[in-house]
Amino acid sequence: MTIEVYIMSENRVTWISLSKTIALILVIVVHSTPRDYFSGILTGFVLPAFFILYGVTHNNDKHRQEIKSYLYTRLRSLMIPYVLLTIAMVAIYTLCYPFVDFGLTPMDFVYWSFYGNGPPDRVTHLWFLRTMFLAIVLFSLVDRYLHNRHTLFRFFLIGITPAIGVSFKTLLGVDLIPWGVDAGFIALSFMMIGNEIRRRHQMAKWTTSPLPDGLMIPISIVLFLVLTSINGFVNIGASTYGNSVYIYIITGLLGTYFLNVFSYHATKLSEKASSIALKFNKYSQEIYEVHPMIIQINIVFLGGLSIWQYVTIYPGAPLFIVNISTSILLSWIISAKIINRSRYLKFIFCGWGIIESKPTPPQPEESLQPVLDIPIVVPVSIDEKISMSEEALTNA
């Protein structure tokens, strides 16, 4: 039984890791393409997949009791990289400004960086770290104080939180909400959706049997494509919700559904895919933080070459293949071979030094059991055992 449970747990972790790996690769694809129909389709689900899977994998019972310790851990792992990398970007921008005109003065860039990770039309990828932390804080508070409410009430919260997020833009009358508070509420809705799935199915596979899957997958893909075409490009980090934030909620759930079904079957068919996913996902945060730098370097040093006029594969993105391949491979190598071998870089990109261990939340006092005395076992001969058994039967 123990071996069976372990194998089931490993399978769950593997397909979830593959889903996250594919989603991260698709994020890199979005960052390597112009804002067009194809990137609009991808933005319909790639980031919602991370939020939903967070809700699916969140251990409510464990973290609910030690919420301060849990949020401290998340604060370090998300907000330390967010702050330090933002400062690094400001420093690099200031140093390069005398040589390259980016359209903003260094002081303007400082203002926009701390306002919302860049001006409305150039929000950097670091917004995701801040939004993830804000959503986790909101989610943890909701789970701590409202977890035992009726299911309909929780569904009401899922439905109203995106509207709360969008309302900030209307109330403030600005194009970019300070600190991405709107994105935090939208992400919260996805997390709660994922956690409702966990309440009913734990981390079980999202597939049932060939016949239902054969019907549901094509239907969900068609519906997803129709809705993403209607909604258009979405970037909640830049306060861009498409035509409707609720269409975004639906496409995020549909896209995560067929992504998870595909990942489960892929891990069943290929052990190599499972192994690669586990290794890649181990450095997912560092890869996410590093890959835009690779893309920018490619644009600066390779963008002006005339060869791209003849080998362009993706219209509007002459460096598409170069950006995809180098962003994935170099970011992975830098994360595994450089960042994770330096205490200081590990702290900058992950919030923890290489030899530091994340604190283990203390166990509740009521779970501690008193130590019992071990009884002394006295050897007894076979004849004595038989005699004792007969005496016990006689007394019975």
XYZ file of C-alpha atoms in Angstrom:
396
model
C 0.000 0.000 0.000
C 2.830 2.424 0.873
C 4.575 1.807 -2.452
C 1.305 2.299 -4.356
C 0.576 5.614 -2.639
C 4.149 6.796 -3.309
C 3.880 5.954 -7.010
C 0.531 7.761 -7.296
C 2.039 10.810 -5.588
C 5.028 10.774 -7.948
C 2.717 10.597 -10.987
C 0.716 13.567 -9.750
C 3.818 15.647 -9.140
C 5.194 14.730 -12.567
C 2.190 15.743 -14.654
C 1.766 18.959 -12.695
C 5.459 19.710 -13.255
C 5.037 19.109 -16.982
C 2.010 21.426 -17.080
C 4.039 24.175 -15.405
C 6.984 23.544 -17.725
C 4.833 23.822 -20.855
C 3.132 26.944 -19.499
C 6.507 28.585 -18.797
C 7.780 27.755 -22.285
C 4.615 29.303 -23.741
C 5.211 32.426 -21.635
C 8.636 32.683 -23.279
C 6.928 32.252 -26.667
C 4.585 35.158 -25.868
C 7.546 37.342 -24.909
C 9.233 36.447 -28.211
C 6.309 37.411 -30.459
C 4.501 40.650 -31.266
C 1.011 41.293 -29.960
C -1.044 39.419 -32.545
C -3.713 36.728 -32.861
C -1.375 33.887 -31.892
C -0.009 35.579 -28.776
C -3.563 36.586 -27.878
C -4.553 32.912 -27.847
C -1.645 32.000 -25.583
C -2.318 34.828 -23.127
C -5.767 33.353 -22.656
C -4.428 30.598 -20.410
C -0.644 30.460 -19.840
C -0.570 32.588 -16.679
C -3.960 31.448 -15.340
C -2.534 27.920 -15.450
C 0.039 28.885 -12.791
C -2.593 30.438 -10.533
C -5.008 27.514 -10.905
C -2.297 24.928 -10.281
C -1.257 26.852 -7.186
C -4.775 26.402 -5.834
C -4.739 22.722 -6.771
C -1.452 22.029 -4.980
C -2.013 24.276 -1.940
C -2.201 22.231 1.265
C -4.948 24.114 3.097
C -4.876 22.172 6.366
C -1.116 22.480 6.686
C -0.734 26.190 5.908
C -3.964 27.436 7.493
C -2.688 26.845 11.018
C 0.727 28.440 10.449
C -0.251 31.263 8.124
C 2.413 33.700 9.385
C 5.249 31.261 8.793
C 3.890 30.355 5.360
C 3.476 33.969 4.240
C 6.957 34.815 5.511
C 8.360 32.045 3.334
C 6.451 33.368 0.316
C 7.475 36.931 1.109
C 11.134 35.989 0.910
C 10.891 33.777 -2.171
C 8.833 36.261 -4.222
C 9.315 39.790 -2.922
C 13.069 39.741 -2.278
C 13.736 38.854 -5.958
C 11.072 41.352 -7.007
C 12.696 44.252 -5.146
C 16.332 43.370 -5.873
C 15.793 42.648 -9.576
C 13.771 45.850 -9.959
C 16.666 47.806 -8.424
C 19.073 46.006 -10.769
C 16.945 46.928 -13.804
C 16.851 50.560 -12.715
C 20.642 50.564 -12.316
C 21.186 49.002 -15.759
C 18.752 51.461 -17.345
C 20.551 54.401 -15.741
C 23.967 53.178 -16.912
C 22.776 52.605 -20.493
C 20.757 55.817 -20.778
C 23.660 58.025 -21.997
C 24.232 55.616 -24.899
C 20.711 54.428 -25.756
C 17.575 56.571 -25.733
C 14.802 54.403 -24.295
C 12.274 57.233 -24.280
C 12.237 57.792 -20.511
C 14.674 59.589 -18.258
C 16.219 57.506 -15.463
C 14.030 59.260 -12.876
C 10.904 58.554 -14.934
C 11.938 54.915 -15.163
C 12.472 54.771 -11.394
C 8.978 56.159 -10.831
C 7.271 53.737 -13.204
C 9.305 50.780 -11.983
C 8.057 51.132 -8.435
C 4.588 52.237 -9.535
C 3.886 49.214 -11.687
C 7.097 47.692 -13.064
C 7.291 50.021 -16.011
C 5.089 52.449 -17.925
C 1.696 51.159 -19.152
C 3.036 50.098 -22.551
C 6.270 48.534 -21.221
C 5.464 46.657 -18.023
C 8.274 44.220 -17.224
C 7.825 40.554 -16.419
C 8.547 41.085 -12.709
C 4.919 42.056 -12.137
C 4.138 38.342 -11.899
C 6.195 37.941 -8.694
C 4.423 40.817 -6.984
C 0.991 39.684 -8.176
C 1.647 36.104 -7.097
C 2.537 37.249 -3.591
C -0.458 39.574 -3.283
C -2.805 36.844 -4.505
C -1.275 34.313 -2.087
C -1.797 36.724 0.823
C -5.436 37.291 -0.156
C -5.996 33.589 -0.765
C -4.452 32.614 2.583
C -6.649 35.091 4.450
C -9.781 33.914 2.665
C -8.907 30.297 3.376
C -8.040 31.034 7.015
C -11.272 32.792 7.917
C -13.831 31.646 5.328
C -12.852 28.044 4.565
C -15.827 26.591 6.436
C -18.421 28.747 4.710
C -20.995 27.251 2.366
C -19.861 26.260 -1.127
C -22.191 28.827 -2.699
C -20.510 31.582 -0.705
C -17.072 30.508 -1.922
C -18.375 30.442 -5.498
C -19.755 33.936 -4.947
C -16.259 35.093 -3.948
C -14.796 33.449 -7.052
C -17.280 35.352 -9.182
C -16.931 38.752 -7.550
C -13.149 39.031 -7.125
C -12.426 39.659 -10.857
C -15.015 42.446 -10.840
C -13.371 43.974 -7.764
C -10.027 43.924 -9.552
C -11.360 45.560 -12.717
C -13.285 48.173 -10.718
C -10.018 49.732 -9.497
C -9.283 50.869 -13.050
C -12.688 52.508 -13.324
C -12.558 54.120 -9.892
C -9.013 55.476 -10.228
C -9.336 56.451 -13.890
C -5.794 55.361 -14.778
C -4.456 53.008 -17.442
C -2.200 51.097 -15.041
C -3.253 50.256 -11.488
C -0.534 50.966 -8.889
C 1.228 47.810 -7.719
C -1.078 45.671 -9.828
C -3.793 45.360 -7.187
C -6.277 44.517 -9.940
C -4.136 41.615 -11.133
C -3.952 40.307 -7.566
C -7.730 39.991 -7.304
C -8.016 38.340 -10.719
C -5.272 35.875 -9.792
C -7.105 35.201 -6.512
C -10.161 34.058 -8.462
C -8.067 31.532 -10.403
C -6.434 30.276 -7.198
C -9.815 29.739 -5.579
C -11.027 27.853 -8.657
C -8.014 25.565 -8.422
C -8.577 25.051 -4.710
C -12.224 24.121 -5.243
C -10.990 21.476 -7.669
C -8.625 20.237 -4.965
C -11.472 20.039 -2.438
C -13.289 17.601 -4.705
C -10.503 15.722 -6.492
C -7.348 16.440 -4.473
C -4.474 16.279 -6.998
C -5.967 13.475 -9.043
C -5.572 13.457 -12.814
C -7.887 15.688 -14.842
C -8.678 12.896 -17.277
C -11.354 10.214 -16.915
C -11.490 7.706 -19.773
C -10.878 7.788 -23.555
C -14.514 8.344 -24.566
C -15.313 11.348 -22.323
C -11.872 12.822 -23.006
C -12.376 12.325 -26.737
C -15.532 14.414 -26.505
C -14.507 17.034 -23.963
C -11.063 17.923 -25.301
C -12.181 18.931 -28.844
C -15.173 20.811 -27.450
C -13.046 22.686 -24.905
C -10.410 23.570 -27.520
C -12.996 24.907 -29.980
C -14.747 26.893 -27.255
C -11.386 28.182 -26.038
C -10.353 29.363 -29.520
C -13.687 31.104 -30.076
C -13.570 32.893 -26.729
C -9.913 33.944 -27.019
C -10.647 35.329 -30.491
C -13.453 37.393 -28.990
C -11.490 38.529 -25.954
C -8.179 39.357 -27.646
C -4.790 39.951 -26.033
C -4.680 39.893 -22.226
C -1.977 41.112 -19.840
C -3.385 41.630 -16.362
C 0.035 42.868 -15.232
C -0.496 45.863 -17.514
C -4.186 46.205 -16.516
C -5.253 44.832 -19.901
C -8.130 42.397 -19.438
C -9.311 41.896 -23.006
C -12.946 42.616 -23.827
C -14.195 40.877 -20.682
C -12.389 39.668 -17.586
C -14.955 36.883 -17.222
C -14.147 35.549 -20.675
C -10.553 35.504 -19.445
C -11.599 33.444 -16.414
C -13.317 30.905 -18.682
C -10.448 30.659 -21.181
C -7.970 30.312 -18.326
C -9.880 27.345 -16.924
C -10.424 25.721 -20.341
C -6.781 26.113 -21.322
C -5.570 24.703 -18.019
C -7.944 21.762 -18.432
C -6.604 20.524 -21.757
C -3.040 21.425 -20.747
C -3.327 19.150 -17.702
C -4.956 16.325 -19.654
C -2.206 16.505 -22.271
C 0.507 16.604 -19.589
C -0.897 13.559 -17.815
C -0.944 11.446 -20.983
C 2.505 12.728 -21.998
C 4.015 11.620 -18.691
C 2.367 8.221 -19.057
C 3.795 7.760 -22.550
C 7.279 9.183 -22.044
C 9.483 8.839 -18.981
C 11.985 11.176 -20.631
C 9.386 13.948 -20.846
C 8.668 13.448 -17.163
C 12.350 13.608 -16.258
C 12.953 16.771 -18.296
C 9.876 18.437 -16.812
C 11.009 17.746 -13.255
C 14.508 19.099 -13.939
C 13.235 22.177 -15.790
C 10.565 22.980 -13.227
C 13.170 22.848 -10.457
C 14.565 26.157 -11.780
C 11.298 27.629 -13.083
C 11.430 30.859 -11.059
C 15.011 31.612 -12.052
C 14.284 30.803 -15.710
C 11.285 33.127 -15.679
C 13.355 35.930 -14.168
C 16.327 35.502 -16.534
C 14.782 34.813 -19.954
C 13.785 38.427 -20.866
C 17.427 39.437 -20.477
C 18.407 36.826 -23.092
C 15.738 38.119 -25.471
C 16.885 41.714 -25.019
C 20.531 40.787 -25.641
C 19.515 39.014 -28.856
C 17.628 42.087 -30.034
C 20.519 44.454 -29.278
C 23.321 42.384 -30.807
C 21.546 40.335 -33.493
C 18.499 42.379 -34.431
C 20.328 44.556 -36.953
C 21.734 41.702 -39.046
C 20.383 41.572 -42.600
C 20.276 37.767 -42.590
C 16.945 37.826 -40.754
C 15.303 39.241 -43.884
C 15.825 35.863 -45.554
C 15.338 33.370 -42.726
C 12.400 34.932 -40.893
C 9.848 32.296 -39.926
C 7.462 34.348 -37.824
C 6.259 37.625 -39.449
C 6.946 40.561 -37.173
C 9.427 38.581 -35.069
C 12.607 37.977 -37.102
C 14.441 36.604 -34.054
C 11.635 34.246 -33.058
C 13.557 30.963 -33.367
C 16.727 32.471 -31.900
C 14.854 33.971 -28.965
C 12.926 30.787 -28.191
C 15.914 28.461 -28.328
C 18.393 30.684 -26.504
C 15.878 31.884 -23.904
C 14.994 28.341 -22.903
C 18.446 26.772 -23.043
C 20.597 29.637 -21.788
C 18.156 30.568 -19.026
C 18.129 26.945 -17.898
C 21.930 26.700 -17.950
C 22.397 30.035 -16.168
C 19.861 29.050 -13.520
C 21.287 25.578 -12.880
C 25.014 26.189 -13.315
C 25.494 29.775 -12.140
C 22.638 31.079 -9.984
C 22.182 27.914 -7.948
C 25.912 27.623 -7.279
C 26.230 31.089 -5.787
C 24.852 31.933 -2.372
C 24.429 35.580 -3.322
C 22.791 35.007 -6.707
C 20.478 32.431 -5.163
C 19.430 35.048 -2.630
C 18.836 37.651 -5.351
C 16.799 35.404 -7.641
C 15.057 33.163 -5.080
C 15.192 34.969 -1.745
C 17.211 32.188 -0.109
C 20.947 31.590 0.068
C 22.311 28.333 -1.322
C 23.051 26.884 2.108
C 19.980 28.338 3.767
C 17.006 26.108 4.348
C 13.471 27.362 4.314
C 11.969 27.342 7.816
C 9.721 24.445 8.666
C 6.508 25.678 10.291
C 6.279 24.411 13.874
C 3.836 21.612 14.518
C 0.700 22.420 16.536
C 1.074 21.529 20.213
C -1.955 19.289 20.202
C -0.326 17.045 17.606
C 2.607 16.260 19.896
C 2.181 12.880 21.572
C 3.762 11.981 24.941
C 6.656 9.562 24.820
C 5.561 6.181 26.136
C 7.790 3.791 28.051
C 8.873 0.823 25.992
C 7.751 -2.366 27.722
C 10.445 -4.839 28.661
C 9.942 -8.120 26.855
C 10.963 -11.195 28.883
C 11.791 -14.328 26.859
C 9.253 -17.122 27.403
C 9.708 -20.748 26.434
C 7.304 -22.569 24.142
C 6.031 -24.808 26.988
C 5.307 -21.757 29.130
C 3.414 -20.090 26.245
C 1.238 -23.205 25.804
C 0.577 -23.338 29.546
C -0.367 -19.652 29.620
C -2.726 -20.085 26.667
C -4.489 -23.043 28.302
C -4.849 -21.062 31.536
C -6.329 -18.115 29.649
C -8.879 -20.359 27.921
C -9.815 -21.954 31.242
C -10.370 -18.555 32.855
C -12.449 -17.433 29.860
